Coordinates of C-alpha atoms in Angstrom, one line a residue:
Chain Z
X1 CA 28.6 4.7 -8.3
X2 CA 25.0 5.2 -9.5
X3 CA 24.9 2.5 -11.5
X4 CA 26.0 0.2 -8.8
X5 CA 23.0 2.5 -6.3
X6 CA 20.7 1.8 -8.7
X7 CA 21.4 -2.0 -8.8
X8 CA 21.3 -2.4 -5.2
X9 CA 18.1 -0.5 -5.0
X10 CA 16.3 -2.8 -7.4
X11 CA 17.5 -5.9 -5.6
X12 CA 16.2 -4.0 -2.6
X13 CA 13.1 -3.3 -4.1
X14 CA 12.6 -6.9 -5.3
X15 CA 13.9 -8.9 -2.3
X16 CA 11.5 -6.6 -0.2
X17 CA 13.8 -4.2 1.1
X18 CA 11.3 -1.6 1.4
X19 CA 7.7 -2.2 3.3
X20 CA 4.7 0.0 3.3
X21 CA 2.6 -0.3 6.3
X22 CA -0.4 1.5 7.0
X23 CA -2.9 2.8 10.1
X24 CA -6.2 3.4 9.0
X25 CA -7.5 5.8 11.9
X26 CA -4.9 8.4 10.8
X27 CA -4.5 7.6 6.8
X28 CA -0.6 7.1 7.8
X29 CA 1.5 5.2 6.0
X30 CA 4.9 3.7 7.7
X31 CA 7.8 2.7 6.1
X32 CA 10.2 -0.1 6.9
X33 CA 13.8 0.4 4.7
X34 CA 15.9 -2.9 4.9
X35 CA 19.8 -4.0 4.0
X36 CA 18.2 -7.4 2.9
X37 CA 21.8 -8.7 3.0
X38 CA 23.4 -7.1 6.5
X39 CA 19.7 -6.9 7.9
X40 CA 20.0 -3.1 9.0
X41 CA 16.6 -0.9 9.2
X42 CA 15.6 2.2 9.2
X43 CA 11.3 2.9 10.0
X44 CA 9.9 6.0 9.0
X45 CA 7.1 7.4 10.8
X46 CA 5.8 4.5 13.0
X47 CA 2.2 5.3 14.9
X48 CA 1.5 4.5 18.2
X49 CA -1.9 2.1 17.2
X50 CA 0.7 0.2 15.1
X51 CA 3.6 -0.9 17.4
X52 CA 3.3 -4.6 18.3
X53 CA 2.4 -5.1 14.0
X54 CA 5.5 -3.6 13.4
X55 CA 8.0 -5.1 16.3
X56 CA 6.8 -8.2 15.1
X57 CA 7.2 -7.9 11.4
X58 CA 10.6 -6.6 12.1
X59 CA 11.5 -9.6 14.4
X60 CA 10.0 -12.0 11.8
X61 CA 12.3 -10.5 8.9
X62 CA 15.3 -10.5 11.1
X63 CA 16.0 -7.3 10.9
X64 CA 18.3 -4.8 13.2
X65 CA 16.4 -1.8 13.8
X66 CA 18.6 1.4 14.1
X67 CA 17.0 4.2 13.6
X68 CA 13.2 5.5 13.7
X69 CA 12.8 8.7 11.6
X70 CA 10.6 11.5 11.7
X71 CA 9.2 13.2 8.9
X72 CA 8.0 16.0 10.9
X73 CA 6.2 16.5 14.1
X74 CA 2.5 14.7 13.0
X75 CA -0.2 16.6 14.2
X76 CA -3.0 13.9 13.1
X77 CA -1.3 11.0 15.5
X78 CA 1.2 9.6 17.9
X79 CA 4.6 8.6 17.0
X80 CA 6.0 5.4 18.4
X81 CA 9.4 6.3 18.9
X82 CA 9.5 6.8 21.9
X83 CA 7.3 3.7 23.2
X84 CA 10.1 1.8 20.4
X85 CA 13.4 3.2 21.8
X86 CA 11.8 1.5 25.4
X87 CA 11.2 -1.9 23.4
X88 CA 13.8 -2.1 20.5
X89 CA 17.8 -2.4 22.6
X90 CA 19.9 0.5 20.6
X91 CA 17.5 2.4 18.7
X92 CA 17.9 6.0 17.9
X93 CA 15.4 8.2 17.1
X94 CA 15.6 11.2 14.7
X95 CA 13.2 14.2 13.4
X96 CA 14.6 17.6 12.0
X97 CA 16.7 20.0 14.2
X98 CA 14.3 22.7 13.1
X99 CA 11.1 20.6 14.7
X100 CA 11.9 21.4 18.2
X101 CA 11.5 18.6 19.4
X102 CA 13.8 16.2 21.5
X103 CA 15.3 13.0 19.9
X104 CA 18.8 11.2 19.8
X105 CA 19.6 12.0 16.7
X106 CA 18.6 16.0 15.1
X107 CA 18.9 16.1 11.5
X108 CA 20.0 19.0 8.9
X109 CA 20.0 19.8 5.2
X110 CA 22.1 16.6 3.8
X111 CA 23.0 14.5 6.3
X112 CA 23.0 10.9 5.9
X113 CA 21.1 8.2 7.9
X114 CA 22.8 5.1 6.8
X115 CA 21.0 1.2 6.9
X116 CA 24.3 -1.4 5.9
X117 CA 24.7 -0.3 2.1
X118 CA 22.1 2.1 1.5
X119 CA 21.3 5.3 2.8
X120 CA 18.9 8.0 2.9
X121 CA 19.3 11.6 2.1
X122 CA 18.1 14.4 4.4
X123 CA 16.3 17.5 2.4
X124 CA 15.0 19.8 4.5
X125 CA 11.4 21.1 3.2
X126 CA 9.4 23.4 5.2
X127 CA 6.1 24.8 5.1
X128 CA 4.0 22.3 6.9
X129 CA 5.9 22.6 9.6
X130 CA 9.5 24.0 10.0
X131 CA 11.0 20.3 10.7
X132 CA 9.5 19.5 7.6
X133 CA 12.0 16.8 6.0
X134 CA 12.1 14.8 3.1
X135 CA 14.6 11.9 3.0
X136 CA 15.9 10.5 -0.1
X137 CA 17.3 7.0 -1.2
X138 CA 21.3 7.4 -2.5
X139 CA 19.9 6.6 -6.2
X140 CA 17.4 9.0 -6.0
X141 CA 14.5 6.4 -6.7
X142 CA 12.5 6.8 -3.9
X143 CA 11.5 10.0 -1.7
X144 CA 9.8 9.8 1.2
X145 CA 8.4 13.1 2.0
X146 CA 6.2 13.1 4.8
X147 CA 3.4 15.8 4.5
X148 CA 5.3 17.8 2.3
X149 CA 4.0 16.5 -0.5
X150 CA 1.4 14.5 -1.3
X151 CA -0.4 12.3 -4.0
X152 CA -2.2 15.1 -6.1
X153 CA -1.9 17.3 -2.9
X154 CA 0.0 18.5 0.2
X155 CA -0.2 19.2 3.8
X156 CA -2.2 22.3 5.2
X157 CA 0.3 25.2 6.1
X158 CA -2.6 26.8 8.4
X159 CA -1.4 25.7 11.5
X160 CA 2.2 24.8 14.1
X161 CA 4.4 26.6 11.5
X162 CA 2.7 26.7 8.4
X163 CA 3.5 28.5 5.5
X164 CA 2.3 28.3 2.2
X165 CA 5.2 30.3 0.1
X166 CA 7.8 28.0 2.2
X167 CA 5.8 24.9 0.9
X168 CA 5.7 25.8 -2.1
X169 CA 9.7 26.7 -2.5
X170 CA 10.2 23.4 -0.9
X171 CA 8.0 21.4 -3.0
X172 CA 9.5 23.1 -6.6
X173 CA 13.2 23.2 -5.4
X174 CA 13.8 20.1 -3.5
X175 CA 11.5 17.7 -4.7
X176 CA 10.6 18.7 -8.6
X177 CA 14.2 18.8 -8.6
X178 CA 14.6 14.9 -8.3
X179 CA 14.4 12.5 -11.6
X180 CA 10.7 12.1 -13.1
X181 CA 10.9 8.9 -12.4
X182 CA 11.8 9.1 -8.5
X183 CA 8.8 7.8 -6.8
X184 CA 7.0 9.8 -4.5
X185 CA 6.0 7.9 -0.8
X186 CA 3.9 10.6 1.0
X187 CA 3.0 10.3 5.2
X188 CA -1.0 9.9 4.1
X189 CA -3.4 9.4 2.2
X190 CA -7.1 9.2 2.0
X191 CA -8.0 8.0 -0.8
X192 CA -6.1 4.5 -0.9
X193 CA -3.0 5.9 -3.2
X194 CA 0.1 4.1 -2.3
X195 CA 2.9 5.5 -4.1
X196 CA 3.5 8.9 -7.2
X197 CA 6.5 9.9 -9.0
X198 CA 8.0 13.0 -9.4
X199 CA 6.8 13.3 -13.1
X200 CA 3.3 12.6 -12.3
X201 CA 3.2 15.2 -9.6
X202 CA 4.8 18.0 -11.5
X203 CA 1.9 17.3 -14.2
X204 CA -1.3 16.5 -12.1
X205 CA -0.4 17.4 -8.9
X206 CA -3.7 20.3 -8.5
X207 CA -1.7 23.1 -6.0
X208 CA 1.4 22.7 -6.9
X209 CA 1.4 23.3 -10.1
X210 CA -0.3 26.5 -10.2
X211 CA 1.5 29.8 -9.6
X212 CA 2.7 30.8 -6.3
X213 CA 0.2 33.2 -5.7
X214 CA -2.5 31.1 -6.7
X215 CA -1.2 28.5 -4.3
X216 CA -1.0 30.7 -1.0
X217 CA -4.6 31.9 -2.4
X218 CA -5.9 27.7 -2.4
X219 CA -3.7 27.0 0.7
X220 CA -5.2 29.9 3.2
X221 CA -8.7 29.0 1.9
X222 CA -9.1 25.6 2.7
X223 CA -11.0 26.2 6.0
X224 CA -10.4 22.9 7.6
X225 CA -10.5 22.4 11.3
X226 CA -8.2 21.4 13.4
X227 CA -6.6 17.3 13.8
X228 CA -8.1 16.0 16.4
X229 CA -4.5 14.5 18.2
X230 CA -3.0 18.6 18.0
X231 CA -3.5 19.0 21.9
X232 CA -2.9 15.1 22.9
X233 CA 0.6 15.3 25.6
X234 CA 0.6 11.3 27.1
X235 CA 4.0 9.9 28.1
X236 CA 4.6 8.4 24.7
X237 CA 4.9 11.7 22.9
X238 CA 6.1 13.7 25.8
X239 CA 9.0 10.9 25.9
X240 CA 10.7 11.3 22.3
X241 CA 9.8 13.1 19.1
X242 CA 7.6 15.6 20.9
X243 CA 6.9 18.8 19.8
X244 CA 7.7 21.6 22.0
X245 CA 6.5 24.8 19.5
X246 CA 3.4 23.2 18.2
X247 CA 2.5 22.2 21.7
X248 CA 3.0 25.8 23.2
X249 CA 1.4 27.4 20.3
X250 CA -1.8 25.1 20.6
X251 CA -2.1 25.0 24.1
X252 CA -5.0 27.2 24.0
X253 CA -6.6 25.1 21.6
X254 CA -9.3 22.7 23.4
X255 CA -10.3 20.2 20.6
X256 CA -10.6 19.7 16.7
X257 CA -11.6 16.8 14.6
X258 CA -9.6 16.3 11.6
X259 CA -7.3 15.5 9.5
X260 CA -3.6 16.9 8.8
X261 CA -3.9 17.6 5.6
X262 CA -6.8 18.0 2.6
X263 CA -8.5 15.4 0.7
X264 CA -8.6 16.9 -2.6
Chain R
X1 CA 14.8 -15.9 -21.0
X2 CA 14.5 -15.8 -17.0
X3 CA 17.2 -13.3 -17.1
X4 CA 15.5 -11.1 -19.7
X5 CA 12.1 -11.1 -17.6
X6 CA 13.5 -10.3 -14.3
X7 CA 15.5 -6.8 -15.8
X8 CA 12.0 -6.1 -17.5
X9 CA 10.4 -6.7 -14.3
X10 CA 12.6 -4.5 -12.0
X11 CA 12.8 -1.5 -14.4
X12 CA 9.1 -2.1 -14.5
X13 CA 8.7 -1.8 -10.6
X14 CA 11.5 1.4 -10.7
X15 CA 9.5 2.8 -13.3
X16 CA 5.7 2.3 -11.6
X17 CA 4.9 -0.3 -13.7
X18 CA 3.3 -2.3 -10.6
X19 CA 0.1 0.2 -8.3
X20 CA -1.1 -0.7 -5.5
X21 CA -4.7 0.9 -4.5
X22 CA -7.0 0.4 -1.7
X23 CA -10.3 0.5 -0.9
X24 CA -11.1 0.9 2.9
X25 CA -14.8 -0.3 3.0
X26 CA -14.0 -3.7 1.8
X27 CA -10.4 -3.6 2.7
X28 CA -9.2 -4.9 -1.3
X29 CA -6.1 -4.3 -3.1
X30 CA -6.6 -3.6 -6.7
X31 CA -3.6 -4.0 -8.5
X32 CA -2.8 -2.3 -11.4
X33 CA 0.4 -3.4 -13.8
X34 CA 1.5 -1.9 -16.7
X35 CA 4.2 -1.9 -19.4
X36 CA 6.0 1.2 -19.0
X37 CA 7.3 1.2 -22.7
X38 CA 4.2 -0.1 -24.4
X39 CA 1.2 1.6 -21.9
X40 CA -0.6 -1.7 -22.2
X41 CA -2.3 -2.3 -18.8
X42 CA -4.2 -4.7 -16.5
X43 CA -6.4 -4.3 -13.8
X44 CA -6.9 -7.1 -10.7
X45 CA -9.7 -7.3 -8.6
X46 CA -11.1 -3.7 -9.2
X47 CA -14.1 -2.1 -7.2
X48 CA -17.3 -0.7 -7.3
X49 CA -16.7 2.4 -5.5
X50 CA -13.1 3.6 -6.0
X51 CA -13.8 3.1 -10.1
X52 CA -13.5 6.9 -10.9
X53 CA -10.4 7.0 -9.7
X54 CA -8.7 3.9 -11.0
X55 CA -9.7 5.3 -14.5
X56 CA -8.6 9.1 -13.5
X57 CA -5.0 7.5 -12.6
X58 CA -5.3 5.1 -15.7
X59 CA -5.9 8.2 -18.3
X60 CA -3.2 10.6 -16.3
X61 CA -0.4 7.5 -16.8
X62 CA -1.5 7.1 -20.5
X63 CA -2.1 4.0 -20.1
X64 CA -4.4 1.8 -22.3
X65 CA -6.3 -1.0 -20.5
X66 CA -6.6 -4.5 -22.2
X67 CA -7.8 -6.9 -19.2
X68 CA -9.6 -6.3 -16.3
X69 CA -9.4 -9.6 -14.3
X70 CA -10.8 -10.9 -10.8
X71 CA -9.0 -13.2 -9.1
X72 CA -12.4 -14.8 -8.1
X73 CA -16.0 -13.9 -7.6
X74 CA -16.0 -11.6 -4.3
X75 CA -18.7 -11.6 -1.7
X76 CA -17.5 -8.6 0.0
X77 CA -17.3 -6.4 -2.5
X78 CA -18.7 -5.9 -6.0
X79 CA -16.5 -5.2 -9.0
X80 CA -16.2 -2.6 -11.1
X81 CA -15.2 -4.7 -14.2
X82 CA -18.7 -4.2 -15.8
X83 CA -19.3 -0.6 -15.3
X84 CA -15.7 -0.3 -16.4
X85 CA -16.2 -2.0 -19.6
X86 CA -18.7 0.6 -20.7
X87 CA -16.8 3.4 -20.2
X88 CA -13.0 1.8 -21.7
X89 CA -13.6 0.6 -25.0
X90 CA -12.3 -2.5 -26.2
X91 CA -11.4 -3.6 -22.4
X92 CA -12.1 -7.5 -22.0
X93 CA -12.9 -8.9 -18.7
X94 CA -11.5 -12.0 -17.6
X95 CA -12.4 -14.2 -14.7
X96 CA -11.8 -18.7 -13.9
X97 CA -13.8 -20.7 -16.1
X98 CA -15.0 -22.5 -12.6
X99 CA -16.1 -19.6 -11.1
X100 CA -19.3 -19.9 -12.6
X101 CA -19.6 -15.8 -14.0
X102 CA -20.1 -14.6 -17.3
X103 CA -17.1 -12.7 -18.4
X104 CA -14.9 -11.7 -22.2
X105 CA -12.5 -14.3 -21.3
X106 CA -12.4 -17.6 -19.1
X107 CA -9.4 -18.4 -17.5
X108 CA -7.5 -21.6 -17.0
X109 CA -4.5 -23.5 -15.4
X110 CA -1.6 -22.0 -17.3
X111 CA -3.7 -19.4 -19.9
X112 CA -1.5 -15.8 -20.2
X113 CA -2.7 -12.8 -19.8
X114 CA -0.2 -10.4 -22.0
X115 CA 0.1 -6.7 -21.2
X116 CA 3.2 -5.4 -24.0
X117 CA 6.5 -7.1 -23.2
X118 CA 5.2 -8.9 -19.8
X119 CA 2.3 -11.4 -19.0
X120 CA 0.7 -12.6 -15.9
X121 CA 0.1 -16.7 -15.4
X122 CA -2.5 -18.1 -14.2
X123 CA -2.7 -20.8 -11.7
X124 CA -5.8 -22.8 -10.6
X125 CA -6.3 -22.2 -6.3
X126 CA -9.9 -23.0 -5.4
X127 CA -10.6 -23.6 -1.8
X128 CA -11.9 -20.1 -0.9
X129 CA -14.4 -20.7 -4.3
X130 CA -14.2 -23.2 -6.9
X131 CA -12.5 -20.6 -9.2
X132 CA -9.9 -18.7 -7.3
X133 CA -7.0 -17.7 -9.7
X134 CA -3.3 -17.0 -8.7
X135 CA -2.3 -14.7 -11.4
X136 CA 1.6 -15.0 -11.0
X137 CA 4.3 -12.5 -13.2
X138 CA 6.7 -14.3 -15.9
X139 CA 9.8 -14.5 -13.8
X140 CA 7.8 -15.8 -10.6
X141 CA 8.9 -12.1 -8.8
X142 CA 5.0 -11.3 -8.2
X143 CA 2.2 -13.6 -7.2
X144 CA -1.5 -12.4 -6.8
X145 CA -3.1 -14.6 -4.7
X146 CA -6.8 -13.3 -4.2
X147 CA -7.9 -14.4 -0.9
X148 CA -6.1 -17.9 -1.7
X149 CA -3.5 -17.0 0.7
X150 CA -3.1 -13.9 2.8
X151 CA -0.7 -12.3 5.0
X152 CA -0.3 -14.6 7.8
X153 CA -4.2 -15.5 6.9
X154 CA -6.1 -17.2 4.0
X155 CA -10.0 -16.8 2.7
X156 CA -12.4 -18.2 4.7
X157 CA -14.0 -21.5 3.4
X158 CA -17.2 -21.8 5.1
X159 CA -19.6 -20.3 2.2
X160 CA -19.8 -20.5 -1.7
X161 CA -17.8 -23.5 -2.7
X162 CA -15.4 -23.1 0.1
X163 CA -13.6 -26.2 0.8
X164 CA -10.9 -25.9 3.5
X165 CA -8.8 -29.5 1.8
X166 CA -8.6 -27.6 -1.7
X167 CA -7.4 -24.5 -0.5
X168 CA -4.7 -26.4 2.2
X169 CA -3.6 -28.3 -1.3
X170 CA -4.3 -24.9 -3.6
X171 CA -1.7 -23.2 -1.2
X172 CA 0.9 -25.5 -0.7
X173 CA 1.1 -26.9 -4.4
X174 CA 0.7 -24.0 -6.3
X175 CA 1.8 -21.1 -4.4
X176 CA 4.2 -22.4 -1.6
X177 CA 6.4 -24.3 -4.6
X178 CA 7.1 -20.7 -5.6
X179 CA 10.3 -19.0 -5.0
X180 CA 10.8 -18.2 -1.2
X181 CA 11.5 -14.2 -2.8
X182 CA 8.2 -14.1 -4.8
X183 CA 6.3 -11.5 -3.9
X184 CA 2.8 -11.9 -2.3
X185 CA -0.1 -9.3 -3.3
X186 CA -3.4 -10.9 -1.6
X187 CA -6.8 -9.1 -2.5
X188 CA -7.2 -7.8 1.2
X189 CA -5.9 -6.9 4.2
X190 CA -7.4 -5.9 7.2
X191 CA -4.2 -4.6 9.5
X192 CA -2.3 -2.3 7.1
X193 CA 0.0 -4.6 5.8
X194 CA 0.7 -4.8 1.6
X195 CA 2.9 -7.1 0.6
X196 CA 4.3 -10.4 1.6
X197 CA 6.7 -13.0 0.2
X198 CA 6.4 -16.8 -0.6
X199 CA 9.3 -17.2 2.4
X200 CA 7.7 -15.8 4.9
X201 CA 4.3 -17.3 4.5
X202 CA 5.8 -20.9 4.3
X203 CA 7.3 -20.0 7.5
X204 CA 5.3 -17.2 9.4
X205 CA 1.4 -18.0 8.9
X206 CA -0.2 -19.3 11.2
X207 CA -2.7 -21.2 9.5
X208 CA -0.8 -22.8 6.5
X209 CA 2.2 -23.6 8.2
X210 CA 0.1 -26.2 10.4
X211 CA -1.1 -30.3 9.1
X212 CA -3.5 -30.2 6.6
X213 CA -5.9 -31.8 9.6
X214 CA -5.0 -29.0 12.0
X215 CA -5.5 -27.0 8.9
X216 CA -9.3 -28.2 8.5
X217 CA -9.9 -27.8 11.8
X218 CA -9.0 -24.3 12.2
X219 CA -11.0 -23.4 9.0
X220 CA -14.5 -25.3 10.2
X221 CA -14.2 -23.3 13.3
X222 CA -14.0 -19.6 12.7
X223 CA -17.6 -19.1 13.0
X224 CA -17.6 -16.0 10.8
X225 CA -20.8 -14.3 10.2
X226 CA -21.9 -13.8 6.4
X227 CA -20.1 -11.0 4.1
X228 CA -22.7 -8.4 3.6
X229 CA -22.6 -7.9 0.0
X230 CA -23.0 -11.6 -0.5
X231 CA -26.9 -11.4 -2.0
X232 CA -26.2 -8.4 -3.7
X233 CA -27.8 -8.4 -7.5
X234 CA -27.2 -5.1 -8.9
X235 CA -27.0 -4.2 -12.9
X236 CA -23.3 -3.9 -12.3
X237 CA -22.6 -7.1 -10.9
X238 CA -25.1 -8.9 -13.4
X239 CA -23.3 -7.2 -16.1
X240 CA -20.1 -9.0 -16.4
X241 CA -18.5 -10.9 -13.5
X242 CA -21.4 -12.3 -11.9
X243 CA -21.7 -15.1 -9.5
X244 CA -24.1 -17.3 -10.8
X245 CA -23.4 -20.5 -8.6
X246 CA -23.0 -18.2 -5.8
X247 CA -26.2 -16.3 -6.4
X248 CA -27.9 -19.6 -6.5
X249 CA -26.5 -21.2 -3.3
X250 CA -27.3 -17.9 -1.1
X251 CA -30.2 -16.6 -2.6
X252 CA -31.9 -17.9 0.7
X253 CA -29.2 -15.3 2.6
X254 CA -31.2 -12.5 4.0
X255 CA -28.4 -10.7 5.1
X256 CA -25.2 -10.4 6.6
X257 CA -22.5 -8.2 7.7
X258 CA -18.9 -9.3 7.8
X259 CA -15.6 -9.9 5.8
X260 CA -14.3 -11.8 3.4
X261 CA -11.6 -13.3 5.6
X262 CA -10.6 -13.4 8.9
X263 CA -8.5 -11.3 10.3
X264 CA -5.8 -12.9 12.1

């Protein structure tokens, strides 16, 4: 069964099955996941700025969109889920039970979001936030891991439901716990990195590969203010993958200017 | 042969053997490809400003850089193939024999450039310049195209030796008559977008799918202002890829302050 995963994967991979898309205002990256033969697709974290590039790509390849995932509640910019479900006939959206936020579909430790023959793997992996998810490809060739982890870094714990212990437990047990060679496709990044691996993080990565207590000591002295989208409530993210707890916890909050997670 | 080339070239894109990198200012891809069993590497199109890191990620993966190459001599942005030189010994730059700049190695129709078990070919597309490479991957799964063709775009052809008839017969000959699957890396992109195919160009962009007299008409009529880095002589860019028939035509430029390309 792996060895006929892994084969479909590289076809995948070489006929295009998997797209990285990026918004510059916000660092994000989006990913398109494609069934190149039954034309089924799954979108990971889509932004708002973005929506007619990606309708359009998506109607260009001919491809069925099913569901649109959420790695997390993002505090540095606006899903478009919700503005998709309006445009795209049958679309379901999904984010993490644990994000308290609304969406059709609310997703737990291993469950399965299927596109024709492949699927991805739900691993839950808090610390950013608690709806933290990371979703794995069947063959374990790809993870997608939101602001869990990212290249040589990972996403501030200092704010919503932060916590730098859980981060770090999520990072070493679900993630350093994949193949070496499973590449790593993070929510952001700043300094024009596309794509790590597994090996490469557990060698280079500079937080995570220190001890725990050093990492709660780098992680609660990073001093960065808040993302400037953190207080933001229009009809688009009221309508779908909202997020209730990070919205009541920063209602007090009046502005901020930054980004969701560190540069360094 | 073909057979043997394309399971090199998908273990090589399961294994990282292909990076991406970006550099927002200019909005250019540098590609970076390697032979994951031998650690011989090439650089494409790599920049000024993002050089510590390409050589930061090049010593963390091992990897031991033979050929930088530039698809062409860029007005928006200067490379870093000189500066790199200095600090990577024995790296050889490589650049067309028509594009009028000093380099290690001068490129034409058909040359290889080897990297361990893999090589790149290189195809003659002027239009944007005189000596715009294609630099396409032994099995014809990877193509990258400069600013010869772009997604859903091309390179402007209204400065240096731009010639809007070359680069409608550049495009069509040598890069449409490539499989529909090929994979399409272009050296910029100015919405977020990173990869194309040969398919979806011949069928999606909206210049090149058009007469080559519609085609003509479109490019003499962007009315682009000049790239901004067009007059720039520094001791970098003298050193290695330099732009002497480019320097020579604009050195009556006083400024400028624009792209390399359009952006729809």
């Amino acid at each position: 069964l792996l060895s006929l995963c892994q084969k479909g994967f590289r076809q995948f991979l070489s006929q295009k099955g998997v797209l990285l898309l990026f918004e510059s205002e916000s660092s994000t990256y989006t990913y398109l996941l494609a069934d190149t033969n039954t034309k089924e697709a799954v979108i990971i974290d889509p932004v708002l700025e973005t929506i007619d590039r990606d309708l359009k790509l998506i109607k260009e390849l001919g491809l069925s969109l099913t569901v649109a995932v959420n790695t997390h509640c993002h505090a540095d910019h606006i899903t478009s889920t919700g503005l998709m479900k309006q445009r795209v006939a049958g679309l379901k959206s999904a984010i993490s039970k644990f994000s308290g936020a609304t969406a059709d579909i609310h997703l737990t430790e291993g469950d399965n979001i299927p596109f024709g023959r492949h699927s991805l793997t739900v691993k839950e992996t808090p610390g950013h936030t608690d709806g933290c998810i990371t979703l794995v490809t069947g063959d374990q060739s790809m993870a997608f891991t939101g602001d869990a982890l990212l290249i040589r870094g990972c996403g501030r714990t200092d704010f919503q439901q932060g916590c730098a212990k859980k981060l770090y437990h999520s990072v070493h047990e679900k993630i350093f716990t994949l193949p070496d060679e499973c590449l790593i496709y993070p929510a952001h990044d700043y300094l024009g990195q596309t794509v790590s691996t597994v090996g490469e993080e557990r060698k280079y990565n500079p937080r995570l590969t220190k001890s725990m207590e050093e990492f709660v000591e780098i992680m609660n002295n990073l001093n960065l203010p808040k993302p400037k989208k953190i207080g933001m409530k229009d009809s688009v993210q009221s309508h779908s993958a909202q997020c209730k707890l990070a919205r009541q916890k920063l209602s007090s909050l009046q502005h901020g200017n930054c980004l969701n997670a560190s540069r360094n």
